[in-house]
mmCIF file of N, CA and C in Angstrom:
data_model
loop_
_atom_site.group_PDB
_atom_site.id
_atom_site.type_symbol
_atom_site.label_atom_id
_atom_site.label_comp_id
_atom_site.label_asym_id
_atom_site.label_seq_id
_atom_site.Cartn_x
_atom_site.Cartn_y
_atom_site.Cartn_z
ATOM 1 N N MET A 291 -24.175 -14.720 0.731
ATOM 2 C CA MET A 291 -22.957 -14.484 -0.064
ATOM 3 C C MET A 291 -22.318 -14.559 -0.152
ATOM 4 N N GLN A 292 -21.584 -15.836 -0.946
ATOM 5 C CA GLN A 292 -20.801 -16.165 -0.375
ATOM 6 C C GLN A 292 -19.275 -15.058 -1.574
ATOM 7 N N ILE A 293 -18.352 -15.217 -0.918
ATOM 8 C CA ILE A 293 -17.303 -13.882 -1.620
ATOM 9 C C ILE A 293 -16.396 -14.457 -2.070
ATOM 10 N N THR A 294 -15.536 -14.264 -3.210
ATOM 11 C CA THR A 294 -14.031 -15.051 -3.827
ATOM 12 C C THR A 294 -13.010 -14.287 -3.786
ATOM 13 N N GLY A 295 -13.332 -13.529 -3.698
ATOM 14 C CA GLY A 295 -12.257 -12.081 -4.013
ATOM 15 C C GLY A 295 -12.020 -10.631 -3.787
ATOM 16 N N ALA A 296 -11.246 -10.545 -3.595
ATOM 17 C CA ALA A 296 -11.480 -8.505 -3.205
ATOM 18 C C ALA A 296 -10.519 -7.632 -4.286
ATOM 19 N N ALA A 297 -10.160 -6.583 -4.119
ATOM 20 C CA ALA A 297 -9.244 -5.658 -4.947
ATOM 21 C C ALA A 297 -10.169 -4.110 -3.512
ATOM 22 N N ILE A 298 -8.684 -4.212 -3.660
ATOM 23 C CA ILE A 298 -8.329 -2.405 -3.326
ATOM 24 C C ILE A 298 -8.234 -1.401 -4.851
ATOM 25 N N SER A 299 -9.381 -1.010 -5.472
ATOM 26 C CA SER A 299 -8.753 0.391 -7.223
ATOM 27 C C SER A 299 -8.218 1.276 -6.913
ATOM 28 N N ILE A 300 -7.640 1.963 -7.246
ATOM 29 C CA ILE A 300 -6.784 2.870 -6.823
ATOM 30 C C ILE A 300 -5.913 4.032 -7.973
ATOM 31 N N ASN A 301 -7.135 4.777 -8.569
ATOM 32 C CA ASN A 301 -6.742 5.559 -9.309
ATOM 33 C C ASN A 301 -6.025 6.533 -9.426
ATOM 34 N N VAL A 302 -4.313 7.032 -10.409
ATOM 35 C CA VAL A 302 -2.911 6.894 -10.361
ATOM 36 C C VAL A 302 -2.831 7.590 -11.568
ATOM 37 N N ALA A 303 -2.149 9.157 -11.475
ATOM 38 C CA ALA A 303 -1.536 9.318 -12.764
ATOM 39 C C ALA A 303 -0.431 8.145 -14.323
ATOM 40 N N ASP A 304 0.161 8.062 -12.939
ATOM 41 C CA ASP A 304 0.908 6.351 -13.766
ATOM 42 C C ASP A 304 1.272 4.301 -12.914
ATOM 43 N N PRO A 305 0.133 4.188 -13.652
ATOM 44 C CA PRO A 305 0.315 2.758 -12.797
ATOM 45 C C PRO A 305 1.188 2.188 -12.219
ATOM 46 N N ALA A 306 2.372 2.041 -14.067
ATOM 47 C CA ALA A 306 2.416 0.924 -14.061
ATOM 48 C C ALA A 306 4.205 1.902 -12.540
ATOM 49 N N ALA A 307 4.213 3.452 -12.733
ATOM 50 C CA ALA A 307 4.880 3.744 -11.452
ATOM 51 C C ALA A 307 5.045 3.146 -10.355
ATOM 52 N N SER A 308 3.069 2.628 -9.953
ATOM 53 C CA SER A 308 2.923 2.368 -8.167
ATOM 54 C C SER A 308 3.251 0.630 -8.111
ATOM 55 N N ALA A 309 2.670 0.284 -9.504
ATOM 56 C CA ALA A 309 3.142 -1.016 -9.256
ATOM 57 C C ALA A 309 4.272 -2.111 -8.796
ATOM 58 N N ALA A 310 5.271 -0.845 -9.981
ATOM 59 C CA ALA A 310 6.936 -1.573 -9.685
ATOM 60 C C ALA A 310 7.208 -1.211 -8.615
ATOM 61 N N PHE A 311 6.880 0.251 -7.460
ATOM 62 C CA PHE A 311 7.478 0.651 -6.284
ATOM 63 C C PHE A 311 6.578 -0.552 -5.343
ATOM 64 N N VAL A 312 5.039 -1.728 -5.819
ATOM 65 C CA VAL A 312 5.071 -2.281 -4.344
ATOM 66 C C VAL A 312 5.590 -3.452 -4.878
ATOM 67 N N THR A 313 5.750 -4.099 -6.712
ATOM 68 C CA THR A 313 6.588 -4.926 -6.962
ATOM 69 C C THR A 313 8.361 -5.412 -5.365
ATOM 70 N N ARG A 314 9.087 -3.965 -6.455
ATOM 71 C CA ARG A 314 9.832 -3.745 -5.612
ATOM 72 C C ARG A 314 10.273 -4.096 -3.565
ATOM 73 N N HIS A 315 9.918 -3.344 -4.281
ATOM 74 C CA HIS A 315 10.211 -2.728 -2.088
ATOM 75 C C HIS A 315 8.551 -3.737 -1.022
ATOM 76 N N PHE A 316 7.339 -4.395 -1.855
ATOM 77 C CA PHE A 316 7.050 -4.867 -0.493
ATOM 78 C C PHE A 316 6.221 -6.546 -1.376
ATOM 79 N N GLY A 317 6.596 -6.407 -2.322
ATOM 80 C CA GLY A 317 6.995 -8.443 -2.674
ATOM 81 C C GLY A 317 5.331 -8.912 -3.736
ATOM 82 N N PHE A 318 4.928 -7.760 -4.461
ATOM 83 C CA PHE A 318 3.635 -8.169 -5.077
ATOM 84 C C PHE A 318 4.292 -8.848 -6.458
ATOM 85 N N THR A 319 3.117 -9.194 -7.031
ATOM 86 C CA THR A 319 3.268 -10.158 -8.649
ATOM 87 C C THR A 319 2.145 -9.049 -9.232
ATOM 88 N N GLU A 320 2.614 -8.933 -10.443
ATOM 89 C CA GLU A 320 1.434 -8.427 -11.228
ATOM 90 C C GLU A 320 0.672 -9.471 -11.416
ATOM 91 N N VAL A 321 -0.520 -9.629 -11.540
ATOM 92 C CA VAL A 321 -2.086 -10.645 -12.090
ATOM 93 C C VAL A 321 -2.213 -10.268 -13.164
ATOM 94 N N MET A 322 -3.153 -8.847 -13.721
ATOM 95 C CA MET A 322 -2.416 -8.477 -15.350
ATOM 96 C C MET A 322 -2.804 -7.982 -15.646
ATOM 97 N N SER A 323 -2.477 -7.205 -16.667
ATOM 98 C CA SER A 323 -2.391 -5.921 -17.216
ATOM 99 C C SER A 323 -2.223 -5.394 -18.462
ATOM 100 N N ALA A 324 -2.923 -4.406 -18.148
ATOM 101 C CA ALA A 324 -3.585 -4.054 -20.084
ATOM 102 C C ALA A 324 -3.531 -2.479 -20.235
ATOM 103 N N ASP A 325 -3.542 -1.221 -20.759
ATOM 104 C CA ASP A 325 -3.355 0.168 -20.983
ATOM 105 C C ASP A 325 -4.437 0.313 -19.924
ATOM 106 N N GLY A 326 -3.010 1.390 -18.750
ATOM 107 C CA GLY A 326 -3.844 2.035 -17.383
ATOM 108 C C GLY A 326 -4.317 1.136 -16.494
ATOM 109 N N PHE A 327 -3.734 -0.127 -16.854
ATOM 110 C CA PHE A 327 -5.090 -0.530 -15.383
ATOM 111 C C PHE A 327 -3.300 -2.104 -15.149
ATOM 112 N N VAL A 328 -3.299 -1.969 -13.328
ATOM 113 C CA VAL A 328 -1.739 -2.840 -13.472
ATOM 114 C C VAL A 328 -2.646 -3.231 -12.066
ATOM 115 N N SER A 329 -3.222 -5.760 -12.034
ATOM 116 C CA SER A 329 -3.072 -5.718 -10.939
ATOM 117 C C SER A 329 -2.434 -6.779 -10.131
ATOM 118 N N LEU A 330 -2.196 -6.858 -8.660
ATOM 119 C CA LEU A 330 -0.886 -7.031 -8.866
ATOM 120 C C LEU A 330 -1.863 -8.006 -7.068
ATOM 121 N N ALA A 331 -1.169 -9.539 -6.870
ATOM 122 C CA ALA A 331 -1.501 -10.075 -6.040
ATOM 123 C C ALA A 331 -0.564 -9.989 -5.208
ATOM 124 N N HIS A 332 -0.226 -10.598 -3.828
ATOM 125 C CA HIS A 332 1.104 -10.976 -3.011
ATOM 126 C C HIS A 332 0.262 -12.305 -2.150
ATOM 127 N N LYS A 333 1.346 -13.035 -2.336
ATOM 128 C CA LYS A 333 0.962 -14.670 -1.370
ATOM 129 C C LYS A 333 0.654 -14.691 -0.329
ATOM 130 N N ASP A 334 0.564 -13.253 0.588
ATOM 131 C CA ASP A 334 -0.107 -13.310 2.085
ATOM 132 C C ASP A 334 -0.951 -13.235 2.171
ATOM 133 N N LEU A 335 -1.643 -11.337 1.113
ATOM 134 C CA LEU A 335 -3.342 -10.999 1.306
ATOM 135 C C LEU A 335 -3.768 -11.865 0.984
ATOM 136 N N GLY A 336 -5.403 -11.305 1.419
ATOM 137 C CA GLY A 336 -6.609 -11.962 0.659
ATOM 138 C C GLY A 336 -7.336 -11.239 -0.796
ATOM 139 N N PHE A 337 -6.813 -10.009 -1.222
ATOM 140 C CA PHE A 337 -7.083 -9.582 -2.525
ATOM 141 C C PHE A 337 -5.703 -9.286 -3.265
ATOM 142 N N ASN A 338 -6.685 -8.947 -3.687
ATOM 143 C CA ASN A 338 -5.360 -7.827 -4.879
ATOM 144 C C ASN A 338 -5.785 -6.519 -5.010
ATOM 145 N N LEU A 339 -4.091 -5.325 -5.348
ATOM 146 C CA LEU A 339 -4.469 -4.173 -5.212
ATOM 147 C C LEU A 339 -3.979 -3.968 -6.636
ATOM 148 N N VAL A 340 -4.407 -3.234 -7.152
ATOM 149 C CA VAL A 340 -5.647 -2.669 -8.045
ATOM 150 C C VAL A 340 -4.393 -1.216 -8.871
ATOM 151 N N TYR A 341 -4.002 -0.415 -9.615
ATOM 152 C CA TYR A 341 -4.102 0.492 -9.416
ATOM 153 C C TYR A 341 -4.635 0.745 -10.843
ATOM 154 N N LEU A 342 -5.291 1.493 -11.351
ATOM 155 C CA LEU A 342 -6.091 2.603 -13.025
ATOM 156 C C LEU A 342 -5.510 3.745 -12.913
ATOM 157 N N ARG A 343 -5.480 3.915 -14.151
ATOM 158 C CA ARG A 343 -4.867 4.984 -14.822
ATOM 159 C C ARG A 343 -5.945 6.554 -14.367
ATOM 160 N N THR A 344 -5.849 7.103 -14.345
ATOM 161 C CA THR A 344 -6.640 8.070 -13.513
ATOM 162 C C THR A 344 -7.847 8.743 -15.538
ATOM 163 N N GLY A 345 -8.669 8.742 -15.617
ATOM 164 C CA GLY A 345 -9.397 9.331 -16.720
ATOM 165 C C GLY A 345 -9.652 7.938 -17.546
ATOM 166 N N LEU A 346 -8.908 6.600 -16.710
ATOM 167 C CA LEU A 346 -9.219 5.352 -17.847
ATOM 168 C C LEU A 346 -11.020 5.227 -18.442
ATOM 169 N N ALA A 347 -11.259 5.220 -19.249
ATOM 170 C CA ALA A 347 -12.772 5.735 -20.117
ATOM 171 C C ALA A 347 -13.334 3.991 -19.339
ATOM 172 N N SER A 348 -13.442 3.118 -18.957
ATOM 173 C CA SER A 348 -13.733 1.827 -18.028
ATOM 174 C C SER A 348 -14.032 2.088 -17.422
ATOM 175 N N LEU A 349 -13.876 3.212 -16.410
ATOM 176 C CA LEU A 349 -13.680 3.003 -14.977
ATOM 177 C C LEU A 349 -15.380 3.552 -14.315
ATOM 178 N N GLN A 350 -15.914 3.503 -14.432
ATOM 179 C CA GLN A 350 -17.574 3.532 -13.911
ATOM 180 C C GLN A 350 -17.712 3.407 -12.147
ATOM 181 N N PRO A 351 -18.093 4.149 -11.147
ATOM 182 C CA PRO A 351 -18.941 5.443 -11.963
ATOM 183 C C PRO A 351 -18.054 6.273 -12.570
ATOM 184 N N GLU A 352 -18.849 7.081 -13.940
ATOM 185 C CA GLU A 352 -18.410 8.388 -14.699
ATOM 186 C C GLU A 352 -17.463 9.037 -13.159
ATOM 187 N N SER A 353 -18.133 9.196 -12.232
ATOM 188 C CA SER A 353 -17.898 10.190 -11.190
ATOM 189 C C SER A 353 -16.161 10.500 -10.432
ATOM 190 N N LEU A 354 -16.104 8.661 -10.809
ATOM 191 C CA LEU A 354 -14.651 8.874 -10.668
ATOM 192 C C LEU A 354 -13.248 8.704 -11.088
ATOM 193 N N LYS A 355 -13.945 8.762 -12.490
ATOM 194 C CA LYS A 355 -13.274 9.286 -13.451
ATOM 195 C C LYS A 355 -11.698 9.826 -13.796
ATOM 196 N N GLN A 356 -12.229 11.137 -12.601
ATOM 197 C CA GLN A 356 -10.884 13.195 -12.514
ATOM 198 C C GLN A 356 -10.505 11.747 -11.546
ATOM 199 N N GLN A 357 -10.537 11.421 -10.852
ATOM 200 C CA GLN A 357 -10.996 11.684 -9.151
ATOM 201 C C GLN A 357 -9.294 10.603 -9.731
ATOM 202 N N SER A 358 -8.232 10.914 -8.335
ATOM 203 C CA SER A 358 -7.213 10.198 -7.698
ATOM 204 C C SER A 358 -6.950 10.616 -6.001
ATOM 205 N N VAL A 359 -5.344 9.514 -5.981
ATOM 206 C CA VAL A 359 -5.016 9.780 -4.685
ATOM 207 C C VAL A 359 -5.689 10.972 -4.164
ATOM 208 N N ALA A 360 -6.388 10.861 -2.815
ATOM 209 C CA ALA A 360 -6.181 12.398 -2.258
ATOM 210 C C ALA A 360 -7.235 11.905 -0.663
ATOM 211 N N GLY A 361 -6.703 11.625 0.490
ATOM 212 C CA GLY A 361 -7.114 10.696 1.850
ATOM 213 C C GLY A 361 -6.309 9.180 1.901
ATOM 214 N N LEU A 362 -6.435 8.534 1.213
ATOM 215 C CA LEU A 362 -6.026 6.811 1.425
ATOM 216 C C LEU A 362 -4.850 6.474 1.936
ATOM 217 N N LEU A 363 -4.547 5.816 2.499
ATOM 218 C CA LEU A 363 -3.721 5.640 3.197
ATOM 219 C C LEU A 363 -3.615 3.792 3.211
ATOM 220 N N VAL A 364 -3.124 2.680 2.574
ATOM 221 C CA VAL A 364 -2.840 0.757 1.893
ATOM 222 C C VAL A 364 -2.050 1.094 3.640
ATOM 223 N N ALA A 365 -2.573 -0.243 4.504
ATOM 224 C CA ALA A 365 -1.885 -0.421 5.803
ATOM 225 C C ALA A 365 -1.459 -1.837 5.608
ATOM 226 N N PHE A 366 -0.170 -2.117 5.849
ATOM 227 C CA PHE A 366 -0.233 -3.608 6.041
ATOM 228 C C PHE A 366 0.290 -4.307 7.143
ATOM 229 N N GLU A 367 -0.149 -5.135 7.868
ATOM 230 C CA GLU A 367 0.471 -5.597 9.524
ATOM 231 C C GLU A 367 1.612 -6.369 8.923
ATOM 232 N N VAL A 368 2.727 -6.637 9.499
ATOM 233 C CA VAL A 368 3.317 -6.822 9.589
ATOM 234 C C VAL A 368 3.835 -7.569 10.637
ATOM 235 N N THR A 369 5.296 -9.006 10.962
ATOM 236 C CA THR A 369 5.459 -9.374 12.132
ATOM 237 C C THR A 369 6.838 -8.563 12.692
ATOM 238 N N ASP A 370 7.458 -7.529 12.021
ATOM 239 C CA ASP A 370 9.226 -7.098 12.388
ATOM 240 C C ASP A 370 9.141 -5.837 11.501
ATOM 241 N N ILE A 371 8.231 -4.732 12.085
ATOM 242 C CA ILE A 371 8.221 -3.687 12.050
ATOM 243 C C ILE A 371 9.691 -2.775 12.335
ATOM 244 N N ALA A 372 10.561 -2.843 13.318
ATOM 245 C CA ALA A 372 11.690 -2.622 12.713
ATOM 246 C C ALA A 372 12.833 -3.177 11.575
ATOM 247 N N ALA A 373 12.078 -4.015 11.448
ATOM 248 C CA ALA A 373 13.832 -4.341 10.102
ATOM 249 C C ALA A 373 13.026 -4.691 8.667
ATOM 250 N N GLU A 374 11.124 -3.784 8.430
ATOM 251 C CA GLU A 374 10.871 -3.838 7.640
ATOM 252 C C GLU A 374 11.322 -2.254 7.501
ATOM 253 N N TYR A 375 11.788 -1.831 8.260
ATOM 254 C CA TYR A 375 11.625 -0.144 7.957
ATOM 255 C C TYR A 375 12.940 -0.193 8.494
ATOM 256 N N ASP A 376 14.671 -1.164 8.297
ATOM 257 C CA ASP A 376 15.828 -0.610 8.762
ATOM 258 C C ASP A 376 15.494 -1.381 6.040
ATOM 259 N N ARG A 377 15.230 -2.220 6.680
ATOM 260 C CA ARG A 377 15.248 -3.002 4.382
ATOM 261 C C ARG A 377 14.635 -2.234 3.715
ATOM 262 N N LEU A 378 13.833 -1.286 4.033
ATOM 263 C CA LEU A 378 13.335 -0.058 3.168
ATOM 264 C C LEU A 378 13.801 1.009 3.106
ATOM 265 N N ARG A 379 14.029 1.540 4.259
ATOM 266 C CA ARG A 379 15.549 3.291 4.593
ATOM 267 C C ARG A 379 16.744 2.935 3.754
ATOM 268 N N ASN A 380 17.092 0.915 3.857
ATOM 269 C CA ASN A 380 18.501 0.703 2.912
ATOM 270 C C ASN A 380 17.829 0.004 2.259
ATOM 271 N N ASP A 381 17.046 -0.019 1.585
ATOM 272 C CA ASP A 381 16.300 0.708 -0.553
ATOM 273 C C ASP A 381 16.609 1.088 -0.843
ATOM 274 N N GLY A 382 17.119 2.187 0.086
ATOM 275 C CA GLY A 382 16.482 4.159 -0.734
ATOM 276 C C GLY A 382 15.148 4.014 -0.740
ATOM 277 N N VAL A 383 14.500 4.069 -0.310
ATOM 278 C CA VAL A 383 12.931 3.956 0.416
ATOM 279 C C VAL A 383 13.294 5.860 1.130
ATOM 280 N N GLU A 384 12.278 6.534 0.713
ATOM 281 C CA GLU A 384 12.507 7.438 1.498
ATOM 282 C C GLU A 384 11.070 7.408 2.834
ATOM 283 N N ILE A 385 11.213 7.625 3.929
ATOM 284 C CA ILE A 385 10.299 7.336 5.229
ATOM 285 C C ILE A 385 9.495 8.876 5.057
ATOM 286 N N THR A 386 7.878 8.593 4.812
ATOM 287 C CA THR A 386 7.020 9.627 5.369
ATOM 288 C C THR A 386 6.632 9.996 6.595
ATOM 289 N N THR A 387 6.980 8.621 7.488
ATOM 290 C CA THR A 387 6.646 9.093 9.043
ATOM 291 C C THR A 387 7.913 8.332 8.819
ATOM 292 N N GLU A 388 8.212 8.919 9.803
ATOM 293 C CA GLU A 388 9.095 8.058 10.740
ATOM 294 C C GLU A 388 8.422 6.809 12.164
ATOM 295 N N LEU A 389 9.437 6.032 12.176
ATOM 296 C CA LEU A 389 9.004 4.460 12.914
ATOM 297 C C LEU A 389 8.436 5.578 14.120
ATOM 298 N N GLN A 390 7.495 5.450 14.932
ATOM 299 C CA GLN A 390 7.297 4.999 16.025
ATOM 300 C C GLN A 390 5.588 4.580 16.194
ATOM 301 N N THR A 391 5.372 4.780 17.847
ATOM 302 C CA THR A 391 4.375 4.388 18.311
ATOM 303 C C THR A 391 3.435 5.013 19.725
ATOM 304 N N GLU A 392 1.895 3.714 18.351
ATOM 305 C CA GLU A 392 0.488 4.641 19.782
ATOM 306 C C GLU A 392 0.751 4.624 21.560
ATOM 307 N N PRO A 393 0.542 5.421 22.033
ATOM 308 C CA PRO A 393 -0.738 4.677 23.574
ATOM 309 C C PRO A 393 -0.757 3.267 23.266
ATOM 310 N N TRP A 394 -2.437 3.461 22.159
ATOM 311 C CA TRP A 394 -3.055 1.965 22.390
ATOM 312 C C TRP A 394 -2.320 0.901 21.423
ATOM 313 N N GLY A 395 -0.804 0.857 21.312
ATOM 314 C CA GLY A 395 -0.135 -0.004 21.205
ATOM 315 C C GLY A 395 -0.126 -0.286 19.942
ATOM 316 N N GLU A 396 0.385 0.136 18.628
ATOM 317 C CA GLU A 396 -0.124 0.238 17.177
ATOM 318 C C GLU A 396 1.608 0.964 16.593
ATOM 319 N N ARG A 397 3.093 -0.062 16.286
ATOM 320 C CA ARG A 397 3.811 0.958 15.804
ATOM 321 C C ARG A 397 3.554 1.245 14.593
ATOM 322 N N PHE A 398 4.472 1.971 14.628
ATOM 323 C CA PHE A 398 4.338 2.136 12.516
ATOM 324 C C PHE A 398 5.348 2.986 11.453
ATOM 325 N N PHE A 399 5.235 3.409 10.550
ATOM 326 C CA PHE A 399 5.787 4.022 9.728
ATOM 327 C C PHE A 399 5.136 4.177 7.754
ATOM 328 N N GLN A 400 5.346 4.943 7.442
ATOM 329 C CA GLN A 400 4.493 5.597 6.153
ATOM 330 C C GLN A 400 5.829 5.997 5.175
ATOM 331 N N VAL A 401 5.380 5.290 4.102
ATOM 332 C CA VAL A 401 6.399 5.386 2.818
ATOM 333 C C VAL A 401 4.988 5.984 1.752
ATOM 334 N N THR A 402 5.861 6.733 0.505
ATOM 335 C CA THR A 402 4.785 7.614 -0.069
ATOM 336 C C THR A 402 5.236 6.500 -1.787
ATOM 337 N N ASP A 403 4.049 5.858 -1.984
ATOM 338 C CA ASP A 403 4.824 5.635 -3.281
ATOM 339 C C ASP A 403 5.007 6.566 -5.030
ATOM 340 N N PRO A 404 5.516 6.312 -6.117
ATOM 341 C CA PRO A 404 5.562 7.438 -6.835
ATOM 342 C C PRO A 404 4.596 8.797 -7.167
ATOM 343 N N ASN A 405 2.976 7.604 -6.899
ATOM 344 C CA ASN A 405 1.983 8.444 -7.253
ATOM 345 C C ASN A 405 1.484 9.383 -6.407
ATOM 346 N N GLY A 406 2.027 9.209 -4.458
ATOM 347 C CA GLY A 406 1.083 9.568 -4.027
ATOM 348 C C GLY A 406 1.056 8.694 -2.616
ATOM 349 N N VAL A 407 0.185 7.891 -3.653
ATOM 350 C CA VAL A 407 0.287 7.206 -2.399
ATOM 351 C C VAL A 407 0.659 6.008 -0.879
ATOM 352 N N ILE A 408 -0.227 6.447 0.023
ATOM 353 C CA ILE A 408 0.356 6.287 1.151
ATOM 354 C C ILE A 408 1.014 4.725 1.580
ATOM 355 N N LEU A 409 1.795 4.380 2.165
ATOM 356 C CA LEU A 409 2.139 2.463 2.418
ATOM 357 C C LEU A 409 1.888 2.619 3.482
ATOM 358 N N GLN A 410 1.434 2.399 4.574
ATOM 359 C CA GLN A 410 1.867 2.447 6.279
ATOM 360 C C GLN A 410 1.955 0.681 6.397
ATOM 361 N N LEU A 411 3.100 0.476 6.459
ATOM 362 C CA LEU A 411 3.531 -0.734 7.719
ATOM 363 C C LEU A 411 2.700 -0.610 8.857
ATOM 364 N N VAL A 412 2.366 -0.884 9.681
ATOM 365 C CA VAL A 412 2.236 -1.927 10.906
ATOM 366 C C VAL A 412 2.350 -2.653 11.835
ATOM 367 N N GLN A 413 3.072 -2.745 13.528
ATOM 368 C CA GLN A 413 3.097 -3.879 14.003
ATOM 369 C C GLN A 413 2.317 -3.361 15.432
ATOM 370 N N TRP A 414 0.824 -4.371 15.999
ATOM 371 C CA TRP A 414 0.143 -4.489 17.072
ATOM 372 C C TRP A 414 1.406 -4.848 17.823
ATOM 373 N N MET A 415 1.638 -3.547 18.832
ATOM 374 C CA MET A 415 2.374 -4.848 20.346
ATOM 375 C C MET A 415 1.479 -4.320 21.514
ATOM 376 N N GLY A 416 0.974 -3.952 21.354
ATOM 377 C CA GLY A 416 -0.052 -4.072 23.175
ATOM 378 C C GLY A 416 -0.251 -3.220 23.582
ATOM 379 N N LYS A 417 -0.897 -3.270 24.307
ATOM 380 C CA LYS A 417 -0.826 -1.852 24.981
ATOM 381 C C LYS A 417 0.188 -2.212 26.896
ATOM 382 N N PRO A 418 0.951 -0.969 26.277
ATOM 383 C CA PRO A 418 1.844 -0.400 28.072
ATOM 384 C C PRO A 418 1.347 -1.280 28.419
ATOM 385 N N GLY A 419 1.505 -1.880 29.363
ATOM 386 C CA GLY A 419 1.405 -2.622 30.287
ATOM 387 C C GLY A 419 0.724 -4.421 30.636
ATOM 388 N N GLU A 420 0.305 -4.312 29.138
ATOM 389 C CA GLU A 420 -0.507 -5.325 29.148
ATOM 390 C C GLU A 420 0.947 -6.881 28.786
#
């Protein structure tokens, strides 16, 4: 199989609000949009982030049409977690989960977009003692 692209599609009540959030705070750019649909790309990623309006008639399978964000976490690995934390706080973004480091070396924090999508920024610090 040759895969030529990838996307993560997320059902939300207001796709434009989520798109504006990641465009403003995470550097995404709009690739295409239509009523109830926004596809975004980022120069550093190999996939598109797509927001679909909950109930969109064209969404398949039918069983997904009325489902929206629940238990979803979108994680982005960054090179300077402390700088990103400070930047987002200074931009007025509410921090959902404060900056912390797990015993296995994952340093992260989380923010929530206007539709409840949790966005996690993470930097791998290595295990203590390495």
